[in-house]
Amino acid sequence: MSIDQPQLGQFTPPGVQGAAGPERPTGAGRRRTGARHRIDPTPARRTGRHRRARNTAAGRRATPIRKGVRALVLEPRAGDATPDRLADEFDVAVRLPLPDRMEQLDAALLRWRPKLLFCKHPLDSLDERLAAVCLAHDIEIFVLAHPVYGLLQPARLRRFGGLPWLRLRTGRSRDERRKRGLDVAVTLLCVPVALPVMLLIAAFVSLSGPPLYLQERVGAGGRRFHMVKFRTMRTDAERDTGPALACVDDARVTRVGRLLRRFRLDELPQLWNVLRGDMSLVGPRPERPEFVATFRDLPHYDLRHRIRPGMTGIAQLTGGYAATVEEKLRCDLLYLHCRSLRLDLLLVLLTVVELFRGFPRG
């Protein structure tokens, strides 16, 4: 199924056979020849049927071509669903609550055979089973968009029935190889500029201890790898507390480390992880195994491990260190379902802007 090109414009009104209208009837005794601009002195008489066909073709733009596309709408159970006008644009077959079992959804799709599914539930309430069922039936999924999704505009946001909708990518991205090529190309271009800066940072950080440190993180498929960073905390930061999440105004951060975190310069050594294939430029931030074991209690948390973790992402640009685990997960699921090369380039450009301005959220 192709999510990138929704089939919303393939409905043709009856009597119209293409953009040029139906073939003109030929007169008695006329024969088609290879002449392209032949003028017949006795043109055929236009019948009423022919005039009606021309009128239909002329008014084609005025007719909503999506009206013939059948859709199924999943409403919240609480009854406080946002009103919409989807029935004005689509053939809404039925409105249902989100099924408890995917077998119920499968039966509904078999019965109504829609082409589109509009879901008014938040993105983090959907799991891969719903996407798999829709993929099997060749159905596109749209989720009601929230203001934070405006970061994706205009990549995947659409407006139907008076509401903004986010189009999900349910299958495996076809751009994975190109994404990897983009990671390597951008990284190699950044190395000549980043290397002198990294040497200067290493000299300052080494005044209070080792400049670099390796930390075990969880990557794609749950595979563990060692992520390299500039040290921003004291060498004995976790001696008394053990593994602890970083936060805003963390007392363990050194004076130089606070400056590095403000401009995300402590992440520059991870370009090596990108070249190795452990990470990508854009994706969910990798977490330590100790934290992942706890976060797995959150619904659909393991879905973020389906793709390579990244140096930057939606969560880092919108929340930073102040974001909660739940907020980061929502951003990661949003990126998982909407990732594309265009979105990656947008997030990389936004990250470069923040590098010069300084991340205001720490």
mmCIF file of C-alpha atoms in Angstrom:
data_model
loop_
_atom_site.group_PDB
_atom_site.id
_atom_site.type_symbol
_atom_site.label_atom_id
_atom_site.label_comp_id
_atom_site.label_asym_id
_atom_site.label_seq_id
_atom_site.Cartn_x
_atom_site.Cartn_y
_atom_site.Cartn_z
ATOM 1 C CA MET A 1 0.000 0.000 0.000
ATOM 2 C CA SER A 2 1.275 3.443 -0.848
ATOM 3 C CA ILE A 3 0.487 6.008 1.829
ATOM 4 C CA ASP A 4 2.404 8.772 0.102
ATOM 5 C CA GLN A 5 -0.078 9.090 -2.782
ATOM 6 C CA PRO A 6 -3.639 8.822 -1.497
ATOM 7 C CA GLN A 7 -6.073 7.726 -4.158
ATOM 8 C CA LEU A 8 -8.546 10.549 -3.605
ATOM 9 C CA GLY A 9 -8.809 11.780 -7.158
ATOM 10 C CA GLN A 10 -9.489 8.681 -9.212
ATOM 11 C CA PHE A 11 -13.276 8.788 -9.121
ATOM 12 C CA THR A 12 -14.670 9.720 -12.549
ATOM 13 C CA PRO A 13 -18.316 10.763 -12.902
ATOM 14 C CA PRO A 14 -20.449 8.492 -15.101
ATOM 15 C CA GLY A 15 -20.309 9.368 -18.779
ATOM 16 C CA VAL A 16 -16.827 10.913 -18.644
ATOM 17 C CA GLN A 17 -13.972 8.929 -20.159
ATOM 18 C CA GLY A 18 -10.933 11.077 -19.461
ATOM 19 C CA ALA A 19 -9.975 14.707 -19.399
ATOM 20 C CA ALA A 20 -10.956 15.225 -23.036
ATOM 21 C CA GLY A 21 -14.465 13.785 -22.590
ATOM 22 C CA PRO A 22 -15.964 10.855 -24.510
ATOM 23 C CA GLU A 23 -14.923 10.168 -28.089
ATOM 24 C CA ARG A 24 -16.835 12.231 -30.625
ATOM 25 C CA PRO A 25 -19.374 10.206 -32.637
ATOM 26 C CA THR A 26 -18.460 9.868 -36.267
ATOM 27 C CA GLY A 27 -20.782 10.727 -39.089
ATOM 28 C CA ALA A 28 -22.158 8.306 -41.673
ATOM 29 C CA GLY A 29 -19.462 6.955 -43.969
ATOM 30 C CA ARG A 30 -16.661 8.787 -42.108
ATOM 31 C CA ARG A 31 -13.542 6.742 -41.464
ATOM 32 C CA ARG A 32 -10.710 7.513 -39.063
ATOM 33 C CA THR A 33 -7.411 8.285 -40.812
ATOM 34 C CA GLY A 34 -3.932 9.169 -39.723
ATOM 35 C CA ALA A 35 -4.499 12.875 -40.499
ATOM 36 C CA ARG A 36 -4.341 14.795 -37.280
ATOM 37 C CA HIS A 37 -6.104 18.006 -38.327
ATOM 38 C CA ARG A 38 -8.416 16.811 -41.084
ATOM 39 C CA ILE A 39 -11.461 19.038 -41.631
ATOM 40 C CA ASP A 40 -14.662 17.318 -42.653
ATOM 41 C CA PRO A 41 -17.058 19.614 -44.567
ATOM 42 C CA THR A 42 -20.008 17.592 -43.285
ATOM 43 C CA PRO A 43 -19.544 17.350 -39.518
ATOM 44 C CA ALA A 44 -21.650 14.873 -37.631
ATOM 45 C CA ARG A 45 -24.785 16.060 -35.945
ATOM 46 C CA ARG A 46 -24.480 16.518 -32.203
ATOM 47 C CA THR A 47 -26.959 14.374 -30.422
ATOM 48 C CA GLY A 48 -28.551 15.184 -27.106
ATOM 49 C CA ARG A 49 -26.520 12.424 -25.506
ATOM 50 C CA HIS A 50 -23.324 14.026 -26.751
ATOM 51 C CA ARG A 51 -24.337 17.454 -25.400
ATOM 52 C CA ARG A 52 -25.095 15.932 -22.002
ATOM 53 C CA ALA A 53 -21.673 14.297 -21.939
ATOM 54 C CA ARG A 54 -19.975 17.611 -22.728
ATOM 55 C CA ASN A 55 -21.940 19.346 -19.980
ATOM 56 C CA THR A 56 -20.881 16.653 -17.536
ATOM 57 C CA ALA A 57 -17.219 17.105 -18.470
ATOM 58 C CA ALA A 58 -17.540 20.896 -18.176
ATOM 59 C CA GLY A 59 -18.966 20.648 -14.675
ATOM 60 C CA ARG A 60 -16.478 18.059 -13.519
ATOM 61 C CA ARG A 61 -14.502 20.467 -11.391
ATOM 62 C CA ALA A 62 -17.593 21.672 -9.594
ATOM 63 C CA THR A 63 -18.421 18.128 -8.463
ATOM 64 C CA PRO A 64 -16.529 16.900 -5.348
ATOM 65 C CA ILE A 65 -14.576 13.979 -6.804
ATOM 66 C CA ARG A 66 -13.980 12.510 -3.322
ATOM 67 C CA LYS A 67 -17.689 11.956 -2.841
ATOM 68 C CA GLY A 68 -17.413 8.459 -4.273
ATOM 69 C CA VAL A 69 -14.572 7.397 -1.944
ATOM 70 C CA ARG A 70 -15.900 5.272 0.893
ATOM 71 C CA ALA A 71 -14.585 6.003 4.383
ATOM 72 C CA LEU A 72 -14.932 4.551 7.875
ATOM 73 C CA VAL A 73 -14.697 6.783 10.964
ATOM 74 C CA LEU A 74 -13.551 5.599 14.408
ATOM 75 C CA GLU A 75 -15.106 7.785 17.113
ATOM 76 C CA PRO A 76 -14.085 8.051 20.800
ATOM 77 C CA ARG A 77 -16.196 6.037 23.211
ATOM 78 C CA ALA A 78 -16.653 8.949 25.598
ATOM 79 C CA GLY A 79 -19.054 10.685 23.235
ATOM 80 C CA ASP A 80 -17.131 13.981 23.175
ATOM 81 C CA ALA A 81 -15.958 13.535 19.607
ATOM 82 C CA THR A 82 -15.064 16.628 17.612
ATOM 83 C CA PRO A 83 -17.828 17.285 15.052
ATOM 84 C CA ASP A 84 -16.837 17.039 11.428
ATOM 85 C CA ARG A 85 -18.262 17.368 7.915
ATOM 86 C CA LEU A 86 -16.635 14.312 6.409
ATOM 87 C CA ALA A 87 -19.982 13.204 4.966
ATOM 88 C CA ASP A 88 -19.904 16.277 2.704
ATOM 89 C CA GLU A 89 -16.697 15.078 1.036
ATOM 90 C CA PHE A 90 -16.728 11.282 1.349
ATOM 91 C CA ASP A 91 -19.112 8.365 1.336
ATOM 92 C CA VAL A 92 -18.987 7.720 5.101
ATOM 93 C CA ALA A 93 -20.126 4.108 5.377
ATOM 94 C CA VAL A 94 -20.274 3.862 9.184
ATOM 95 C CA ARG A 95 -18.987 5.473 12.392
ATOM 96 C CA LEU A 96 -17.699 3.032 15.026
ATOM 97 C CA PRO A 97 -15.860 3.169 18.354
ATOM 98 C CA LEU A 98 -12.304 1.866 18.421
ATOM 99 C CA PRO A 99 -12.714 -1.935 18.657
ATOM 100 C CA ASP A 100 -11.314 -3.800 21.640
ATOM 101 C CA ARG A 101 -10.075 -6.574 19.342
ATOM 102 C CA MET A 102 -8.617 -6.127 15.894
ATOM 103 C CA GLU A 103 -10.766 -9.019 14.652
ATOM 104 C CA GLN A 104 -13.776 -6.719 15.024
ATOM 105 C CA LEU A 105 -12.110 -4.064 12.916
ATOM 106 C CA ASP A 106 -11.145 -6.660 10.332
ATOM 107 C CA ALA A 107 -14.777 -7.800 10.092
ATOM 108 C CA ALA A 108 -15.976 -4.195 9.713
ATOM 109 C CA LEU A 109 -13.479 -3.542 6.920
ATOM 110 C CA LEU A 110 -14.549 -6.703 5.131
ATOM 111 C CA ARG A 111 -18.192 -5.671 5.377
ATOM 112 C CA TRP A 112 -17.946 -2.020 4.350
ATOM 113 C CA ARG A 113 -14.753 -2.165 2.213
ATOM 114 C CA PRO A 114 -13.685 1.479 2.719
ATOM 115 C CA LYS A 115 -10.666 3.093 1.086
ATOM 116 C CA LEU A 116 -9.921 5.471 3.971
ATOM 117 C CA LEU A 117 -10.096 5.211 7.751
ATOM 118 C CA PHE A 118 -10.427 8.389 9.833
ATOM 119 C CA CYS A 119 -9.500 7.927 13.499
ATOM 120 C CA LYS A 120 -10.339 10.569 16.118
ATOM 121 C CA HIS A 121 -8.203 8.921 18.781
ATOM 122 C CA PRO A 122 -4.772 10.269 19.834
ATOM 123 C CA LEU A 123 -1.805 8.817 18.034
ATOM 124 C CA ASP A 124 -0.337 7.159 21.136
ATOM 125 C CA SER A 125 -3.522 5.102 21.591
ATOM 126 C CA LEU A 126 -2.987 3.294 18.275
ATOM 127 C CA ASP A 127 -0.757 0.266 17.966
ATOM 128 C CA GLU A 128 0.827 -1.635 15.128
ATOM 129 C CA ARG A 129 -2.041 -4.136 14.968
ATOM 130 C CA LEU A 130 -4.434 -1.504 13.618
ATOM 131 C CA ALA A 131 -1.867 -0.474 11.020
ATOM 132 C CA ALA A 132 -1.334 -4.113 10.034
ATOM 133 C CA VAL A 133 -5.073 -4.706 9.550
ATOM 134 C CA CYS A 134 -5.433 -1.584 7.396
ATOM 135 C CA LEU A 135 -2.322 -2.535 5.429
ATOM 136 C CA ALA A 136 -3.812 -5.949 4.670
ATOM 137 C CA HIS A 137 -6.973 -4.274 3.315
ATOM 138 C CA ASP A 138 -5.078 -1.559 1.393
ATOM 139 C CA ILE A 139 -6.630 1.222 3.478
ATOM 140 C CA GLU A 140 -5.072 4.575 4.325
ATOM 141 C CA ILE A 141 -5.223 5.862 7.898
ATOM 142 C CA PHE A 142 -5.792 9.482 8.933
ATOM 143 C CA VAL A 143 -5.578 10.562 12.585
ATOM 144 C CA LEU A 144 -7.067 13.797 13.916
ATOM 145 C CA ALA A 145 -4.157 16.231 14.117
ATOM 146 C CA HIS A 146 -3.174 18.207 17.214
ATOM 147 C CA PRO A 147 -1.439 21.608 17.340
ATOM 148 C CA VAL A 148 2.000 20.043 17.963
ATOM 149 C CA TYR A 149 1.688 18.224 14.634
ATOM 150 C CA GLY A 150 2.001 21.587 12.904
ATOM 151 C CA LEU A 151 5.739 20.913 12.844
ATOM 152 C CA LEU A 152 5.010 18.459 10.019
ATOM 153 C CA GLN A 153 3.203 20.979 7.813
ATOM 154 C CA PRO A 154 2.841 20.596 4.920
ATOM 155 C CA ALA A 155 4.382 17.124 4.672
ATOM 156 C CA ARG A 156 1.500 14.943 5.848
ATOM 157 C CA LEU A 157 -1.278 17.180 7.140
ATOM 158 C CA ARG A 158 -4.510 17.277 5.150
ATOM 159 C CA ARG A 159 -7.793 19.078 5.772
ATOM 160 C CA PHE A 160 -11.000 17.087 5.325
ATOM 161 C CA GLY A 161 -14.447 17.787 6.674
ATOM 162 C CA GLY A 162 -13.332 21.056 8.271
ATOM 163 C CA LEU A 163 -10.661 19.346 10.438
ATOM 164 C CA PRO A 164 -6.891 18.801 10.075
ATOM 165 C CA TRP A 165 -5.812 15.169 9.671
ATOM 166 C CA LEU A 166 -2.454 13.462 9.865
ATOM 167 C CA ARG A 167 -1.766 10.760 7.281
ATOM 168 C CA LEU A 168 0.054 7.781 8.786
ATOM 169 C CA ARG A 169 2.732 5.677 7.194
ATOM 170 C CA THR A 170 1.632 2.145 7.992
ATOM 171 C CA GLY A 171 4.110 0.113 5.967
ATOM 172 C CA ARG A 172 7.900 -0.030 5.955
ATOM 173 C CA SER A 173 9.403 3.182 4.662
ATOM 174 C CA ARG A 174 10.623 2.954 1.088
ATOM 175 C CA ASP A 175 13.180 5.639 1.847
ATOM 176 C CA GLU A 176 15.276 3.679 4.363
ATOM 177 C CA ARG A 177 18.221 3.264 1.989
ATOM 178 C CA ARG A 178 18.045 6.870 0.877
ATOM 179 C CA LYS A 179 17.776 7.923 4.511
ATOM 180 C CA ARG A 180 20.958 6.000 5.282
ATOM 181 C CA GLY A 181 22.645 7.616 2.286
ATOM 182 C CA LEU A 182 21.528 11.042 3.520
ATOM 183 C CA ASP A 183 22.952 10.306 6.982
ATOM 184 C CA VAL A 184 26.353 9.349 5.606
ATOM 185 C CA ALA A 185 26.512 12.226 3.101
ATOM 186 C CA VAL A 186 25.537 14.931 5.608
ATOM 187 C CA THR A 187 27.875 13.502 8.246
ATOM 188 C CA LEU A 188 30.858 13.479 5.874
ATOM 189 C CA LEU A 189 30.074 17.076 4.881
ATOM 190 C CA CYS A 190 29.907 18.124 8.540
ATOM 191 C CA VAL A 191 33.171 16.470 9.613
ATOM 192 C CA PRO A 192 35.552 19.144 8.202
ATOM 193 C CA VAL A 193 33.603 21.859 10.031
ATOM 194 C CA ALA A 194 32.878 19.901 13.209
ATOM 195 C CA LEU A 195 36.359 18.446 13.750
ATOM 196 C CA PRO A 196 38.132 21.725 14.744
ATOM 197 C CA VAL A 197 35.211 22.567 17.059
ATOM 198 C CA MET A 198 35.375 19.121 18.647
ATOM 199 C CA LEU A 199 39.131 19.438 19.262
ATOM 200 C CA LEU A 200 38.601 22.793 20.954
ATOM 201 C CA ILE A 201 35.795 21.389 23.134
ATOM 202 C CA ALA A 202 37.896 18.372 24.070
ATOM 203 C CA ALA A 203 40.682 20.684 25.253
ATOM 204 C CA PHE A 204 38.331 22.600 27.581
ATOM 205 C CA VAL A 205 36.560 19.528 28.950
ATOM 206 C CA SER A 206 39.843 17.722 29.605
ATOM 207 C CA LEU A 207 40.743 20.363 32.212
ATOM 208 C CA SER A 208 38.439 18.594 34.700
ATOM 209 C CA GLY A 209 38.786 14.990 33.523
ATOM 210 C CA PRO A 210 38.352 12.766 30.472
ATOM 211 C CA PRO A 211 36.753 14.687 27.584
ATOM 212 C CA LEU A 212 34.755 11.756 26.173
ATOM 213 C CA TYR A 213 32.782 8.930 27.677
ATOM 214 C CA LEU A 214 30.966 5.907 26.322
ATOM 215 C CA GLN A 215 27.516 4.961 27.548
ATOM 216 C CA GLU A 216 25.478 1.884 26.671
ATOM 217 C CA ARG A 217 22.214 2.683 24.894
ATOM 218 C CA VAL A 218 19.403 0.673 23.244
ATOM 219 C CA GLY A 219 19.081 1.024 19.483
ATOM 220 C CA ALA A 220 17.041 -0.416 16.631
ATOM 221 C CA GLY A 221 15.641 -3.868 17.310
ATOM 222 C CA GLY A 222 16.609 -3.604 20.983
ATOM 223 C CA ARG A 223 20.279 -3.997 20.079
ATOM 224 C CA ARG A 224 22.684 -2.340 22.507
ATOM 225 C CA PHE A 225 25.556 -0.128 21.417
ATOM 226 C CA HIS A 226 27.967 2.338 22.999
ATOM 227 C CA MET A 227 27.128 5.978 22.338
ATOM 228 C CA VAL A 228 29.968 8.496 22.562
ATOM 229 C CA LYS A 229 29.489 11.993 23.991
ATOM 230 C CA PHE A 230 31.465 14.856 25.437
ATOM 231 C CA ARG A 231 31.407 14.648 29.216
ATOM 232 C CA THR A 232 29.113 17.325 30.684
ATOM 233 C CA MET A 233 28.828 16.037 34.268
ATOM 234 C CA ARG A 234 31.230 15.433 37.116
ATOM 235 C CA THR A 235 33.230 12.239 36.874
ATOM 236 C CA ASP A 236 31.451 10.912 40.021
ATOM 237 C CA ALA A 237 27.969 12.134 39.010
ATOM 238 C CA GLU A 238 26.198 8.798 39.627
ATOM 239 C CA ARG A 239 28.309 7.478 42.491
ATOM 240 C CA ASP A 240 25.604 8.128 45.103
ATOM 241 C CA THR A 241 22.429 8.100 43.015
ATOM 242 C CA GLY A 242 23.069 5.448 40.388
ATOM 243 C CA PRO A 243 21.580 5.840 36.882
ATOM 244 C CA ALA A 244 19.333 8.912 36.787
ATOM 245 C CA LEU A 245 17.654 10.834 33.989
ATOM 246 C CA ALA A 246 19.012 14.244 33.064
ATOM 247 C CA CYS A 247 16.796 17.220 33.863
ATOM 248 C CA VAL A 248 16.742 20.983 33.563
ATOM 249 C CA ASP A 249 19.274 22.732 35.858
ATOM 250 C CA ASP A 250 20.833 19.395 36.775
ATOM 251 C CA ALA A 251 23.245 19.934 39.692
ATOM 252 C CA ARG A 252 25.613 17.259 38.359
ATOM 253 C CA VAL A 253 26.387 19.274 35.211
ATOM 254 C CA THR A 254 29.657 21.216 35.138
ATOM 255 C CA ARG A 255 29.949 24.844 34.090
ATOM 256 C CA VAL A 256 31.405 23.936 30.700
ATOM 257 C CA GLY A 257 28.914 21.089 30.368
ATOM 258 C CA ARG A 258 25.981 23.456 30.853
ATOM 259 C CA LEU A 259 27.180 25.552 27.916
ATOM 260 C CA LEU A 260 27.675 22.459 25.781
ATOM 261 C CA ARG A 261 24.175 21.241 26.564
ATOM 262 C CA ARG A 262 22.642 24.613 25.797
ATOM 263 C CA PHE A 263 23.936 24.393 22.217
ATOM 264 C CA ARG A 264 23.888 20.569 22.008
ATOM 265 C CA LEU A 265 27.603 20.520 21.268
ATOM 266 C CA ASP A 266 28.058 17.536 23.567
ATOM 267 C CA GLU A 267 26.290 15.436 20.906
ATOM 268 C CA LEU A 268 28.855 16.099 18.151
ATOM 269 C CA PRO A 269 30.893 12.901 18.785
ATOM 270 C CA GLN A 270 27.770 10.915 17.904
ATOM 271 C CA LEU A 271 28.559 11.618 14.264
ATOM 272 C CA TRP A 272 30.819 8.593 14.683
ATOM 273 C CA ASN A 273 27.802 6.506 15.735
ATOM 274 C CA VAL A 274 25.956 7.722 12.640
ATOM 275 C CA LEU A 275 28.805 6.617 10.368
ATOM 276 C CA ARG A 276 28.916 3.228 12.079
ATOM 277 C CA GLY A 277 25.187 2.746 11.521
ATOM 278 C CA ASP A 278 24.257 2.641 15.214
ATOM 279 C CA MET A 279 22.317 5.884 14.904
ATOM 280 C CA SER A 280 20.721 8.195 12.366
ATOM 281 C CA LEU A 281 20.730 11.970 12.178
ATOM 282 C CA VAL A 282 16.982 12.041 12.951
ATOM 283 C CA GLY A 283 15.050 9.622 15.104
ATOM 284 C CA PRO A 284 14.055 8.818 18.693
ATOM 285 C CA ARG A 285 16.766 9.473 21.249
ATOM 286 C CA PRO A 286 18.354 6.221 22.483
ATOM 287 C CA GLU A 287 17.838 5.451 26.171
ATOM 288 C CA ARG A 288 19.933 3.490 28.639
ATOM 289 C CA PRO A 289 18.938 -0.155 29.237
ATOM 290 C CA GLU A 290 18.131 0.577 32.886
ATOM 291 C CA PHE A 291 15.510 3.129 31.847
ATOM 292 C CA VAL A 292 14.119 1.086 28.946
ATOM 293 C CA ALA A 293 13.270 -1.749 31.351
ATOM 294 C CA THR A 294 11.055 0.706 33.257
ATOM 295 C CA PHE A 295 9.614 2.570 30.272
ATOM 296 C CA ARG A 296 8.373 -0.650 28.678
ATOM 297 C CA ASP A 297 5.346 -0.397 30.952
ATOM 298 C CA LEU A 298 4.123 2.478 28.756
ATOM 299 C CA PRO A 299 1.804 1.381 25.917
ATOM 300 C CA HIS A 300 3.571 0.865 22.590
ATOM 301 C CA TYR A 301 6.963 1.962 23.935
ATOM 302 C CA ASP A 302 8.816 -0.782 22.072
ATOM 303 C CA LEU A 303 7.570 0.592 18.738
ATOM 304 C CA ARG A 304 10.246 3.303 18.936
ATOM 305 C CA HIS A 305 12.888 0.582 18.607
ATOM 306 C CA ARG A 306 11.703 -0.323 15.097
ATOM 307 C CA ILE A 307 13.980 2.360 13.606
ATOM 308 C CA ARG A 308 17.470 3.678 14.306
ATOM 309 C CA PRO A 309 17.712 6.233 17.117
ATOM 310 C CA GLY A 310 18.772 9.726 16.138
ATOM 311 C CA MET A 311 20.903 12.649 17.203
ATOM 312 C CA THR A 312 17.906 14.965 16.948
ATOM 313 C CA GLY A 313 14.154 14.598 16.610
ATOM 314 C CA ILE A 314 10.760 16.097 17.305
ATOM 315 C CA ALA A 315 11.044 15.544 21.064
ATOM 316 C CA GLN A 316 14.395 17.352 21.255
ATOM 317 C CA LEU A 317 13.099 20.327 19.265
ATOM 318 C CA THR A 318 9.833 20.702 21.170
ATOM 319 C CA GLY A 319 10.586 19.600 24.719
ATOM 320 C CA GLY A 320 14.295 19.150 25.352
ATOM 321 C CA TYR A 321 15.342 17.950 28.784
ATOM 322 C CA ALA A 322 12.124 19.313 30.294
ATOM 323 C CA ALA A 323 9.901 16.873 28.365
ATOM 324 C CA THR A 324 8.418 13.940 30.273
ATOM 325 C CA VAL A 325 8.809 10.341 29.160
ATOM 326 C CA GLU A 326 5.195 10.296 27.958
ATOM 327 C CA GLU A 327 5.686 13.477 25.922
ATOM 328 C CA LYS A 328 8.845 12.099 24.326
ATOM 329 C CA LEU A 329 7.054 8.854 23.473
ATOM 330 C CA ARG A 330 4.227 10.728 21.742
ATOM 331 C CA CYS A 331 6.770 12.626 19.647
ATOM 332 C CA ASP A 332 8.629 9.408 18.821
ATOM 333 C CA LEU A 333 5.441 7.656 17.705
ATOM 334 C CA LEU A 334 4.539 10.703 15.641
ATOM 335 C CA TYR A 335 7.878 10.534 13.843
ATOM 336 C CA LEU A 336 7.638 6.751 13.438
ATOM 337 C CA HIS A 337 4.353 7.015 11.561
ATOM 338 C CA CYS A 338 5.253 10.108 9.518
ATOM 339 C CA ARG A 339 8.950 9.767 8.764
ATOM 340 C CA SER A 340 10.172 10.768 5.334
ATOM 341 C CA LEU A 341 13.246 12.325 3.754
ATOM 342 C CA ARG A 342 11.446 15.641 3.559
ATOM 343 C CA LEU A 343 10.657 15.562 7.269
ATOM 344 C CA ASP A 344 14.243 14.563 8.093
ATOM 345 C CA LEU A 345 15.621 17.518 6.153
ATOM 346 C CA LEU A 346 13.166 19.855 7.897
ATOM 347 C CA LEU A 347 14.180 18.597 11.353
ATOM 348 C CA VAL A 348 17.883 18.841 10.512
ATOM 349 C CA LEU A 349 17.456 22.453 9.352
ATOM 350 C CA LEU A 350 15.488 23.317 12.496
ATOM 351 C CA THR A 351 18.231 21.732 14.594
ATOM 352 C CA VAL A 352 20.893 23.859 12.864
ATOM 353 C CA VAL A 353 18.853 26.972 13.645
ATOM 354 C CA GLU A 354 18.587 25.939 17.295
ATOM 355 C CA LEU A 355 22.339 25.295 17.423
ATOM 356 C CA PHE A 356 22.980 28.966 16.694
ATOM 357 C CA ARG A 357 20.172 30.294 18.897
ATOM 358 C CA GLY A 358 20.706 27.936 21.814
ATOM 359 C CA PHE A 359 18.045 25.485 22.958
ATOM 360 C CA PRO A 360 15.850 27.482 25.385
ATOM 361 C CA ARG A 361 14.598 24.365 27.187
ATOM 362 C CA GLY A 362 18.020 23.161 28.280
#
